[in-house]
Short mmCIF file of C-alpha atoms and ligand atoms in Angstrom, two decimals:
data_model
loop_
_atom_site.label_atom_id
_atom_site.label_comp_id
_atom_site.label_asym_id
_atom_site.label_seq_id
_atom_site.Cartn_x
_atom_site.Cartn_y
_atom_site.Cartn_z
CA UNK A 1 71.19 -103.76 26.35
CA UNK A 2 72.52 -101.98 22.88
CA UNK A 3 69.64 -102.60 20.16
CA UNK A 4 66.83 -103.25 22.29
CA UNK A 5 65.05 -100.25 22.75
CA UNK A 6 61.47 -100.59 22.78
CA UNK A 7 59.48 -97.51 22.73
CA UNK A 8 56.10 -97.13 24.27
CA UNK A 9 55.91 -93.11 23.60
CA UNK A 10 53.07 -91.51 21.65
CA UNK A 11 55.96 -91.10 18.80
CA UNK A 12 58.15 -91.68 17.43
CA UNK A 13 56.80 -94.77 17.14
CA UNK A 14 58.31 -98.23 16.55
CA UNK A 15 59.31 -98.64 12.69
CA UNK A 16 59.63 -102.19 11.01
CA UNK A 17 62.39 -103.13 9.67
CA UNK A 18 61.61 -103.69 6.13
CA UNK A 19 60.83 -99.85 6.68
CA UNK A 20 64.22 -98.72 8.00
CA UNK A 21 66.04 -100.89 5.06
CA UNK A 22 63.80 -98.39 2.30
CA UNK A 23 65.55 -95.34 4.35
CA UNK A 24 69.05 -96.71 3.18
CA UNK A 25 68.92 -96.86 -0.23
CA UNK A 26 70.73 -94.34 -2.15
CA UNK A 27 68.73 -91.19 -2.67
CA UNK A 28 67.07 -90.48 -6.47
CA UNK A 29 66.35 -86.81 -7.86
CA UNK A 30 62.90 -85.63 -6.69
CA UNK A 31 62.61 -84.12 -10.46
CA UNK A 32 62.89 -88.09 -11.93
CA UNK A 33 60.39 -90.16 -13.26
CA UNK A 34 61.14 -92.70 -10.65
CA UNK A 35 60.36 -90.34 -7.97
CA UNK A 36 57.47 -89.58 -9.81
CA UNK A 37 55.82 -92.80 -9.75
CA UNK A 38 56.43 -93.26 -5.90
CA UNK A 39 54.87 -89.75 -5.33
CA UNK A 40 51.86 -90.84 -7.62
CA UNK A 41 51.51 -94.57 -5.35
CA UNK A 42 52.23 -92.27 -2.09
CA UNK A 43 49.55 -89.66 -2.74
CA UNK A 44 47.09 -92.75 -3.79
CA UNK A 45 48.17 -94.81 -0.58
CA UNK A 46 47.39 -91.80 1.47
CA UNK A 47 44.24 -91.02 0.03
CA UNK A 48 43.33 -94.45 1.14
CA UNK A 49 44.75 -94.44 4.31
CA UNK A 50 42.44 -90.63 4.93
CA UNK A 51 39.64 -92.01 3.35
CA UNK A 52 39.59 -89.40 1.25
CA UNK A 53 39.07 -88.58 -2.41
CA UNK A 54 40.33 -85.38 -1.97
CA UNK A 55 44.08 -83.90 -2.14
CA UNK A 56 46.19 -85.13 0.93
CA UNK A 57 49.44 -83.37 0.76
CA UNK A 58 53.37 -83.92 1.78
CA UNK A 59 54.99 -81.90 3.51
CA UNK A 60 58.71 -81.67 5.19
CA UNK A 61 57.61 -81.02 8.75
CA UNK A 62 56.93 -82.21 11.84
CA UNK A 63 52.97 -82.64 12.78
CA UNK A 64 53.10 -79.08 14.04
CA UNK A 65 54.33 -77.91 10.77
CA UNK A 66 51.64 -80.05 9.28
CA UNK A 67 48.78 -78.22 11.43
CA UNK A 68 50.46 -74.82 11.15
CA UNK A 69 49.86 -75.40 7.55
CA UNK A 70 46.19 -76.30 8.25
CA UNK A 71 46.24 -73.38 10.10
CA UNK A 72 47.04 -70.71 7.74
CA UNK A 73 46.32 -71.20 4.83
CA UNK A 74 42.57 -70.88 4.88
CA UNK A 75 42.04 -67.89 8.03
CA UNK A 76 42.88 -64.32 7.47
CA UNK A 77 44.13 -62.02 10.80
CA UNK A 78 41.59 -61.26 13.31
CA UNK A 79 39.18 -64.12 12.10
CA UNK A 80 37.09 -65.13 14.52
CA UNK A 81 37.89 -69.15 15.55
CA UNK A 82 37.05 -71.64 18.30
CA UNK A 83 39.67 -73.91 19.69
CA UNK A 84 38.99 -77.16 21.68
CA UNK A 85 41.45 -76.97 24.11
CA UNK A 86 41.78 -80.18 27.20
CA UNK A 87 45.33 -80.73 27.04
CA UNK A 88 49.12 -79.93 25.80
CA UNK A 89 48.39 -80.09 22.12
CA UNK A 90 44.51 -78.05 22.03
CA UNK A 91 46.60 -75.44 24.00
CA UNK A 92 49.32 -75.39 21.38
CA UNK A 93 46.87 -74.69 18.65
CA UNK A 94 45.01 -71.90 20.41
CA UNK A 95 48.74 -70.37 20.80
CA UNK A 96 49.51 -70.77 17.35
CA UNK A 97 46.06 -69.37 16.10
CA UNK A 98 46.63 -66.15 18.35
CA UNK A 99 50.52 -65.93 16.79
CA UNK A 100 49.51 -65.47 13.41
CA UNK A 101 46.66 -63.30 14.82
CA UNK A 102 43.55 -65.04 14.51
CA UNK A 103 40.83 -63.62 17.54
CA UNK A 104 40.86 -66.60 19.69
CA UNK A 105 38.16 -68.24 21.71
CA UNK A 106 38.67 -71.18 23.69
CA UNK A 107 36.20 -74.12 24.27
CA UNK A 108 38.20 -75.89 27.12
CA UNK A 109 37.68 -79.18 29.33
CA UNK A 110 39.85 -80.04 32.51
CA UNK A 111 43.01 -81.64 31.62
CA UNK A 112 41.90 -85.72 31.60
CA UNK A 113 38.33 -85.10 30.38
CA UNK A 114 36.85 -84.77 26.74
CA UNK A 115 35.53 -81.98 25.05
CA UNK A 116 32.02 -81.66 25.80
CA UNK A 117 30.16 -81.47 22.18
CA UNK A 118 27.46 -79.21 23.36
CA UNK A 119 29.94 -76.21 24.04
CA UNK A 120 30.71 -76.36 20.64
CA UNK A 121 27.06 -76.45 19.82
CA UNK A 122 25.90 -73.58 21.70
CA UNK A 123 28.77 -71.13 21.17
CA UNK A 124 28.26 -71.59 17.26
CA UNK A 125 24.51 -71.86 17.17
CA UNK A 126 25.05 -68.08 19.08
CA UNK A 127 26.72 -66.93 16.30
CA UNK A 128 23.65 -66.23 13.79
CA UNK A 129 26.34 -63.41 11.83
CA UNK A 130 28.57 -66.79 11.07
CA UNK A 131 31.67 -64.86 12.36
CA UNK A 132 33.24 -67.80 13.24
CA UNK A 133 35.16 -68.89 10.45
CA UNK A 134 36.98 -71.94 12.01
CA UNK A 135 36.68 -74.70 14.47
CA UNK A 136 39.90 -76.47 15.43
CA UNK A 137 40.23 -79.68 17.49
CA UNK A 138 42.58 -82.25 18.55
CA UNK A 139 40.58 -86.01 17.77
CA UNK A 140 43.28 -87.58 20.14
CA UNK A 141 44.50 -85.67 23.04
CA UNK A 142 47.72 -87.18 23.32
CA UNK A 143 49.01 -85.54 26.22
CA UNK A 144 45.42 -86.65 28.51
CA UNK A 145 45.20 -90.05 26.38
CA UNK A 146 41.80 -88.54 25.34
CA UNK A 147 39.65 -89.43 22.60
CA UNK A 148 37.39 -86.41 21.70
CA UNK A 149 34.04 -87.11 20.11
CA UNK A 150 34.85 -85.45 16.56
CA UNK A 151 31.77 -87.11 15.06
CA UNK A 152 29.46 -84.99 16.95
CA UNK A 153 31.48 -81.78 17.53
CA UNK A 154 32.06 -81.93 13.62
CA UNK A 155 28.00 -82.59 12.97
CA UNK A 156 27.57 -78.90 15.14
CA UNK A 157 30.35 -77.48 13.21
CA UNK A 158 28.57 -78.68 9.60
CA UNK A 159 25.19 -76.98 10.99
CA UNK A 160 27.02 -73.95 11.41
CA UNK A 161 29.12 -73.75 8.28
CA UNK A 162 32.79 -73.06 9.46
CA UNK A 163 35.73 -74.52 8.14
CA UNK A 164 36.75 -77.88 10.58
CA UNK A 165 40.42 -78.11 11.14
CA UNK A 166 41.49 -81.24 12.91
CA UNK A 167 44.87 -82.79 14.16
CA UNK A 168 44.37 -85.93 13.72
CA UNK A 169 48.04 -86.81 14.49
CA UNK A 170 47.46 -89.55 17.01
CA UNK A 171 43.94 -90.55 15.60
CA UNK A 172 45.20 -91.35 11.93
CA UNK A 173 45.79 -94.89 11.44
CA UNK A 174 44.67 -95.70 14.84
CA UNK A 175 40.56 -95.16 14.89
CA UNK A 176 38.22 -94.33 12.13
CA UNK A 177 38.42 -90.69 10.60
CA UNK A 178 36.41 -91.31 7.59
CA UNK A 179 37.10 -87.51 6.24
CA UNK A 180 35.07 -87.66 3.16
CA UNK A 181 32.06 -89.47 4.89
CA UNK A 182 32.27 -86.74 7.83
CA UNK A 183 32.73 -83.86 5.58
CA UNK A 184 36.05 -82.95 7.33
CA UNK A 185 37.55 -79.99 5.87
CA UNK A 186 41.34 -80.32 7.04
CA UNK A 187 42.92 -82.90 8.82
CA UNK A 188 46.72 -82.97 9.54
CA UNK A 189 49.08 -85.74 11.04
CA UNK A 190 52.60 -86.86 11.01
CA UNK A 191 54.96 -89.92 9.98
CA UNK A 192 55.90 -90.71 13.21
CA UNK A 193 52.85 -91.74 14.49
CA UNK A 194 50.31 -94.11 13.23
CA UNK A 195 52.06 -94.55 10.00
CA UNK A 196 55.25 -96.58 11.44
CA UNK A 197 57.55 -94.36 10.07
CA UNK A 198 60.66 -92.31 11.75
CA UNK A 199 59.41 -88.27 12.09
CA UNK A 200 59.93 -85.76 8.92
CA UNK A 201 56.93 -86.12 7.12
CA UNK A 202 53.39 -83.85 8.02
CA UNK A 203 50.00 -84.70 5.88
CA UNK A 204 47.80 -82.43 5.32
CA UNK A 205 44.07 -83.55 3.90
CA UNK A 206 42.27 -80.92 2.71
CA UNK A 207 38.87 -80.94 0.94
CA UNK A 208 36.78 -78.36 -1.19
CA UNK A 209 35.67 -76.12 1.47
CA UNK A 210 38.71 -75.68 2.77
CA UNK A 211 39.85 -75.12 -1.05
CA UNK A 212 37.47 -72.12 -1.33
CA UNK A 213 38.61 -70.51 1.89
CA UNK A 214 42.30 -70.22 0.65
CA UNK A 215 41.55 -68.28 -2.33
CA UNK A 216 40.45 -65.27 0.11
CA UNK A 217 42.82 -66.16 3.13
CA UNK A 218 45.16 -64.16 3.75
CA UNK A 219 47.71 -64.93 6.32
CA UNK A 220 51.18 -64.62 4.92
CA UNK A 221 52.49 -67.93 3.41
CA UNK A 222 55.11 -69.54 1.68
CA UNK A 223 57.07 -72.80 2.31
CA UNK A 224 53.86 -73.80 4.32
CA UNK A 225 52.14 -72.60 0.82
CA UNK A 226 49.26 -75.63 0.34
CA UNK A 227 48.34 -74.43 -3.27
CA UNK A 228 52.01 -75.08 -4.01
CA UNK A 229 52.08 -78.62 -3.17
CA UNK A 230 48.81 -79.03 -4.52
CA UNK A 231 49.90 -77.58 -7.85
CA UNK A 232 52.86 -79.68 -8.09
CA UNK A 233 51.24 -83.17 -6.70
CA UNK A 234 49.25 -82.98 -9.82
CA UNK A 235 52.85 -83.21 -11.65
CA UNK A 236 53.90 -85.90 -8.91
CA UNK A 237 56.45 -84.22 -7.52
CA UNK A 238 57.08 -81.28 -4.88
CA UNK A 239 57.65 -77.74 -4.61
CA UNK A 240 61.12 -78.03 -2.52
CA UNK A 241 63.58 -80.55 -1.96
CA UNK A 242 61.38 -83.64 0.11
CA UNK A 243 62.92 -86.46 2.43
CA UNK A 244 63.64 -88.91 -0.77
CA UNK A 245 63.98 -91.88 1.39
CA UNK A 246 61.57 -91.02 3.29
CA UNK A 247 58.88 -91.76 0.47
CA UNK A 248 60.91 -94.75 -0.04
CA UNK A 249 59.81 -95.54 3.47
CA UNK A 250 56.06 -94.16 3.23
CA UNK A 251 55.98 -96.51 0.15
CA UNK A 252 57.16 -99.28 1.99
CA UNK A 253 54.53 -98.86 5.08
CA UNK A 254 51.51 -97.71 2.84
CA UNK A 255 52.00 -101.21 1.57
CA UNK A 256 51.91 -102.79 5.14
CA UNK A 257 48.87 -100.85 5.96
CA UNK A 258 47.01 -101.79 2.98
CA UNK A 259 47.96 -105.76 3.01
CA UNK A 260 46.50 -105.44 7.16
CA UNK A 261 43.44 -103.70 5.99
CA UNK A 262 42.00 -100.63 7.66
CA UNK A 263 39.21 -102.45 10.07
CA UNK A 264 41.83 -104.55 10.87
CA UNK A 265 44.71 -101.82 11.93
CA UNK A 266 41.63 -100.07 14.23
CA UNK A 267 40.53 -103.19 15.52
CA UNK A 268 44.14 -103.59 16.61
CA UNK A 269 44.51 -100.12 18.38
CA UNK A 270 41.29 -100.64 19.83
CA UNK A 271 42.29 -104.37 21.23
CA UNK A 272 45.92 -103.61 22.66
CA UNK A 273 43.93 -100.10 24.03
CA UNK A 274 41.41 -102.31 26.28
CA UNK A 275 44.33 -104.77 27.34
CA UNK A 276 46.58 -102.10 28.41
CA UNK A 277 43.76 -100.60 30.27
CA UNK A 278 42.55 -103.79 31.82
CA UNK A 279 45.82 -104.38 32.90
CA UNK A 280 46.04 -100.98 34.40
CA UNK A 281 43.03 -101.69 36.61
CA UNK A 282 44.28 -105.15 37.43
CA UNK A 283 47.15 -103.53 38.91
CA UNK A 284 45.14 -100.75 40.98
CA UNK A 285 46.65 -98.11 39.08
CA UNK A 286 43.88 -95.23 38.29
CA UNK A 287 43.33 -94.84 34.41
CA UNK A 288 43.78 -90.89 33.95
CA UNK A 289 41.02 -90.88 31.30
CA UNK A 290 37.47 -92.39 31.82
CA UNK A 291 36.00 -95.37 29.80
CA UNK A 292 34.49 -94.54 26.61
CA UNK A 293 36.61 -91.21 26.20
CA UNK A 294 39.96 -93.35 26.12
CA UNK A 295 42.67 -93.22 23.07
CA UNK A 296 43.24 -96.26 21.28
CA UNK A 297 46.93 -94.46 20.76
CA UNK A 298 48.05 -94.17 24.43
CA UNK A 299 47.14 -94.71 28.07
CA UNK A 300 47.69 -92.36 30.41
CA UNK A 301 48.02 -93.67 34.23
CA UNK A 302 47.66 -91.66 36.91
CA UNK A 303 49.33 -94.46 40.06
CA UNK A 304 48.68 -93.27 43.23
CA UNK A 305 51.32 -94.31 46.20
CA UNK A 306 54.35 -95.29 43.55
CA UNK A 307 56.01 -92.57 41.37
CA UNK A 308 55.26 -91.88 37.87
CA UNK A 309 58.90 -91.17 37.64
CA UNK A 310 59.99 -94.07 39.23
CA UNK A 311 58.22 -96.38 37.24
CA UNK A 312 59.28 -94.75 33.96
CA UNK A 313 63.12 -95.03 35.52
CA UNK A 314 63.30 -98.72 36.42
CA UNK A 315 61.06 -99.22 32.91
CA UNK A 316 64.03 -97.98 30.68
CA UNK A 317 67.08 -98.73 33.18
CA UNK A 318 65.78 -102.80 33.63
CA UNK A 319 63.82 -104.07 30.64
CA UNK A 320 64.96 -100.83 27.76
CA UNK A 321 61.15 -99.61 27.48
CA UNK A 322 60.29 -95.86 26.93
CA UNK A 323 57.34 -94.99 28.27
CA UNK A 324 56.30 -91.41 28.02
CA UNK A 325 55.93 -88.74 30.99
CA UNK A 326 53.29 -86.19 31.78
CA UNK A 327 53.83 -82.54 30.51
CA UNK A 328 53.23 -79.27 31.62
CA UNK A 329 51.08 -79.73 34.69
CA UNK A 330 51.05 -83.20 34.69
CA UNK A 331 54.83 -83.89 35.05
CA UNK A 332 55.35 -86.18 37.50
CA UNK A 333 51.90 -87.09 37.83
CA UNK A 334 50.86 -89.49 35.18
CA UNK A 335 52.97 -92.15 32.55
CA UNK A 336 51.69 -92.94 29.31
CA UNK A 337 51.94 -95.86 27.27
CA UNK A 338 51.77 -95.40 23.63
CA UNK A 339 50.54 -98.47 21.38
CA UNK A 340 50.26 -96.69 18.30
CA UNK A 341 51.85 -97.86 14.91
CA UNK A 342 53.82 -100.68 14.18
CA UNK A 343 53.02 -102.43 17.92
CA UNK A 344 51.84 -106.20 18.05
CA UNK A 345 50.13 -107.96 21.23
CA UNK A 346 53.15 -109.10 22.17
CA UNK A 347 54.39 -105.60 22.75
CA UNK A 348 51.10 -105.09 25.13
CA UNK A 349 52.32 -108.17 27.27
CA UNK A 350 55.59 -107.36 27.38
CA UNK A 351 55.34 -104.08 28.81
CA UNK A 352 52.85 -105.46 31.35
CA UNK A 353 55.11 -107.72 32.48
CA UNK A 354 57.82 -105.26 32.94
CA UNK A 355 55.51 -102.64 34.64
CA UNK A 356 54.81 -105.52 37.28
CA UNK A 357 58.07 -106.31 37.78
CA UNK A 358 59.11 -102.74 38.30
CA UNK A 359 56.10 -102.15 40.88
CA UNK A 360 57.01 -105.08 42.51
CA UNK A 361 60.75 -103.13 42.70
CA UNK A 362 59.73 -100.61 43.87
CA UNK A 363 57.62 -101.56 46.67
CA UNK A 364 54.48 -101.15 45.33
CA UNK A 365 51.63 -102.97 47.85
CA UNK A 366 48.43 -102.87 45.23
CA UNK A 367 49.96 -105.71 43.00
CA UNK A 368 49.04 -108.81 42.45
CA UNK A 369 51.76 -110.73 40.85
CA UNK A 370 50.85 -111.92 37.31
CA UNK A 371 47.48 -109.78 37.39
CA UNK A 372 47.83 -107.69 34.63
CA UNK A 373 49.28 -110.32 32.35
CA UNK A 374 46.19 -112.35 32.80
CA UNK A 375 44.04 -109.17 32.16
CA UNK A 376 46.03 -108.37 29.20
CA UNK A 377 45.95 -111.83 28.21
CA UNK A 378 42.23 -112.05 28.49
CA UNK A 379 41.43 -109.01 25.84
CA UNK A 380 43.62 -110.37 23.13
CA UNK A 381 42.33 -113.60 23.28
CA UNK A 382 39.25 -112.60 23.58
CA UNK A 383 39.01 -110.15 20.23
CA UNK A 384 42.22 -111.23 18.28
C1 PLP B 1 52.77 -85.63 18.33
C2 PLP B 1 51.57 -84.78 18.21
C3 PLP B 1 51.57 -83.61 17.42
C4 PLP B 1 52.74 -83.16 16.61
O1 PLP B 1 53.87 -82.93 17.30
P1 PLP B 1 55.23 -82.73 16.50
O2 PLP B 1 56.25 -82.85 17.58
O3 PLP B 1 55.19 -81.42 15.87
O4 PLP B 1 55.29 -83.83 15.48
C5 PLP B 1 50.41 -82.91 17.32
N1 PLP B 1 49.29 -83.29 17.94
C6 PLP B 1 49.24 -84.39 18.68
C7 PLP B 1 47.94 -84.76 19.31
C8 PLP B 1 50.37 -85.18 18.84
O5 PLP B 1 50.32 -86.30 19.55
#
């Protein structure tokens, strides 16, 4: 049906309406003092939002942009850094790293399991010459539906005293990143995401550290150029031309998150996390990521004896839900249900109920009719 598309992907993301209204207004010069005051209730929204009383900084860009910016602007060629890699985006960033020619080293986990914190800790309390100028790690694996443990990875990267560059992209707004309480250094995400916005925008949070390391760094930069948007935040606007309406639509959601509090937006994620994954195991269909290392962005299902593919057909064909695939490796093998952003408990039970109708399509003999709706059910009443 035209106009019903609901979208259960790890982003883009659902986006309210009151949201998609603020993208239709006519644009306004990014040199005015009207844009001005947005950028100045923006930048202070954000801050809020990271936790942060540091700079958090707008950028044009997608959340790779927004990590590639992360990235370079604090590492020189042929510094020494450790990536976390257990999935499609930890790979990405250990690929990027060794493109602008920093001497990678990998600190990997099977695809489906979290980072163990004590590789980090034993590979960095090796280094007693501090060679290791970076560690960089993806909080929320969203290809695996991973949670890492940033906390403690981040407590052996303090000890050490390299830099901490994180993509938070599917963490933000979704689970606690208290970046100023945790002493992160840089922390990048994007507006399709968490933030119930369409893509466009990247964030980058970066703190004094961080700061210090860019003075020396000296990968080339330019549009990606931090100190630039720094510089010019300070005069509430932007070195280059920004997505107008977009702000006009970060202004609107910023307000949104702030009326729903940040406890309660994680409390949320958290709730409509444990309902999709009770529902999961009411419907004997193998969670691909254990309890306790689980993303409160996205669920990633591993069904055994029913087709990922399948599922994810009849899903959009039937009932007009997206639900993501697996990549790389994992094509074919897993789905993954994002509820992330602007998604309420109905959304949860709604998708449940189409899953079980489509398994009951397609044949599937593990379902009980009605089971995961009741499991659902059970969590939101439970903690709503
Ligand atoms: C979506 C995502 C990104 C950014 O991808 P873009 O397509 O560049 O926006 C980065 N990391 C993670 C974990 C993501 O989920």
């Amino acid at each position: 049906m035209d106009n019903k598309l609901m979208l259960m992907i790890p982003g883009p993301t659902p986006v309210p309406e009151s949201v998609l209204l603020a993208l239709a207004k006519h644009p306004i010069g990014h040199r005015s003092g009207e844009f001005g005051t947005i950028m100045a209730e923006v930048t202070a929204g954000l801050k809020w939002l990271h936790q942060t009383e540091n700079d958090v900084l707008i950028l044009t860009a997608s959340g790779t942009g927004a990590m590639e910016a992360g990235i370079i602007n604090f590492l020189s060629p042929g510094d020494r850094v450790l990536v976390g890699t257990n999935g499609k985006f930890g790979d990405r960033w250990a690929q990027l790293a060794e493109g602008f020619g920093l001497n990678v080293e990998r600190v990997t986990a099977e695809w489906g399991k979290a980072l163990d914190p004590e590789d980090f800790r034993t590979r960095l309390e090796a280094d007693t010459a501090k060679d290791i100028k970076a560690v960089i790690v993806t909080h929320s694996e969203t290809s695996t539906g991973v949670l890492n443990d940033l906390e403690t990875i981040n407590r052996h990267v303090k000890a050490h005293g390299a830099l901490i560059i994180v993509d938070a992209v599917t963490s933000l707004g979704a689970t606690n990143v208290p970046i100023d309480e945790w002493g992160l250094d840089v922390v990048a995400s994007g507006s399709q995401k968490g933030f119930m916005l369409p893509p466009g925008l990247g964030f980058v949070a970066v703190g004094p550290k961080a700061w210090e390391a860019y003075a020396t760094a000296k990968i080339p930069r330019f549009y990606l150029d931090l100190g630039k948007y720094r510089k010019d935040a300070a005069k509430n606007t932007t070195p280059f031309t920004p997505p107008v309406n977009m702000f006009f639509a970060l202004q609107v959601a910023l307000k949104m998150m702030q009326a729903e509090g940040l406890e309660n937006i994680f409390a949320r994620h958290h709730r409509q996390m444990n309902a999709t994954r009770a529902a999961m195991k009411a419907l004997g269909l193998p969670l691909f990521a254990a309890d306790g290392t689980s993303s409160p962005a996205i669920t990633a299902v591993a069904p055994v004896g029913v087709e990922s593919e399948k599922i994810r057909s009849v899903m959009k064909k039937k009932f007009d839900i997206a639900l993501a695939g697996g990549q790389d490796d994992l094509k074919g093998k897993i789905f993954r249900v994002g509820h992330l952003g602007f998604v309420c408990d109905r959304d949860i039970l709604t998708a449940v109920g189409a899953l079980e109708a489509t398994l009951i399509e397609l044949g599937y003999d593990g379902v009980t009719p009605g089971a995961g709706v009741a499991a659902a059910a059970k969590i939101l009443n439970e903690t709503a």
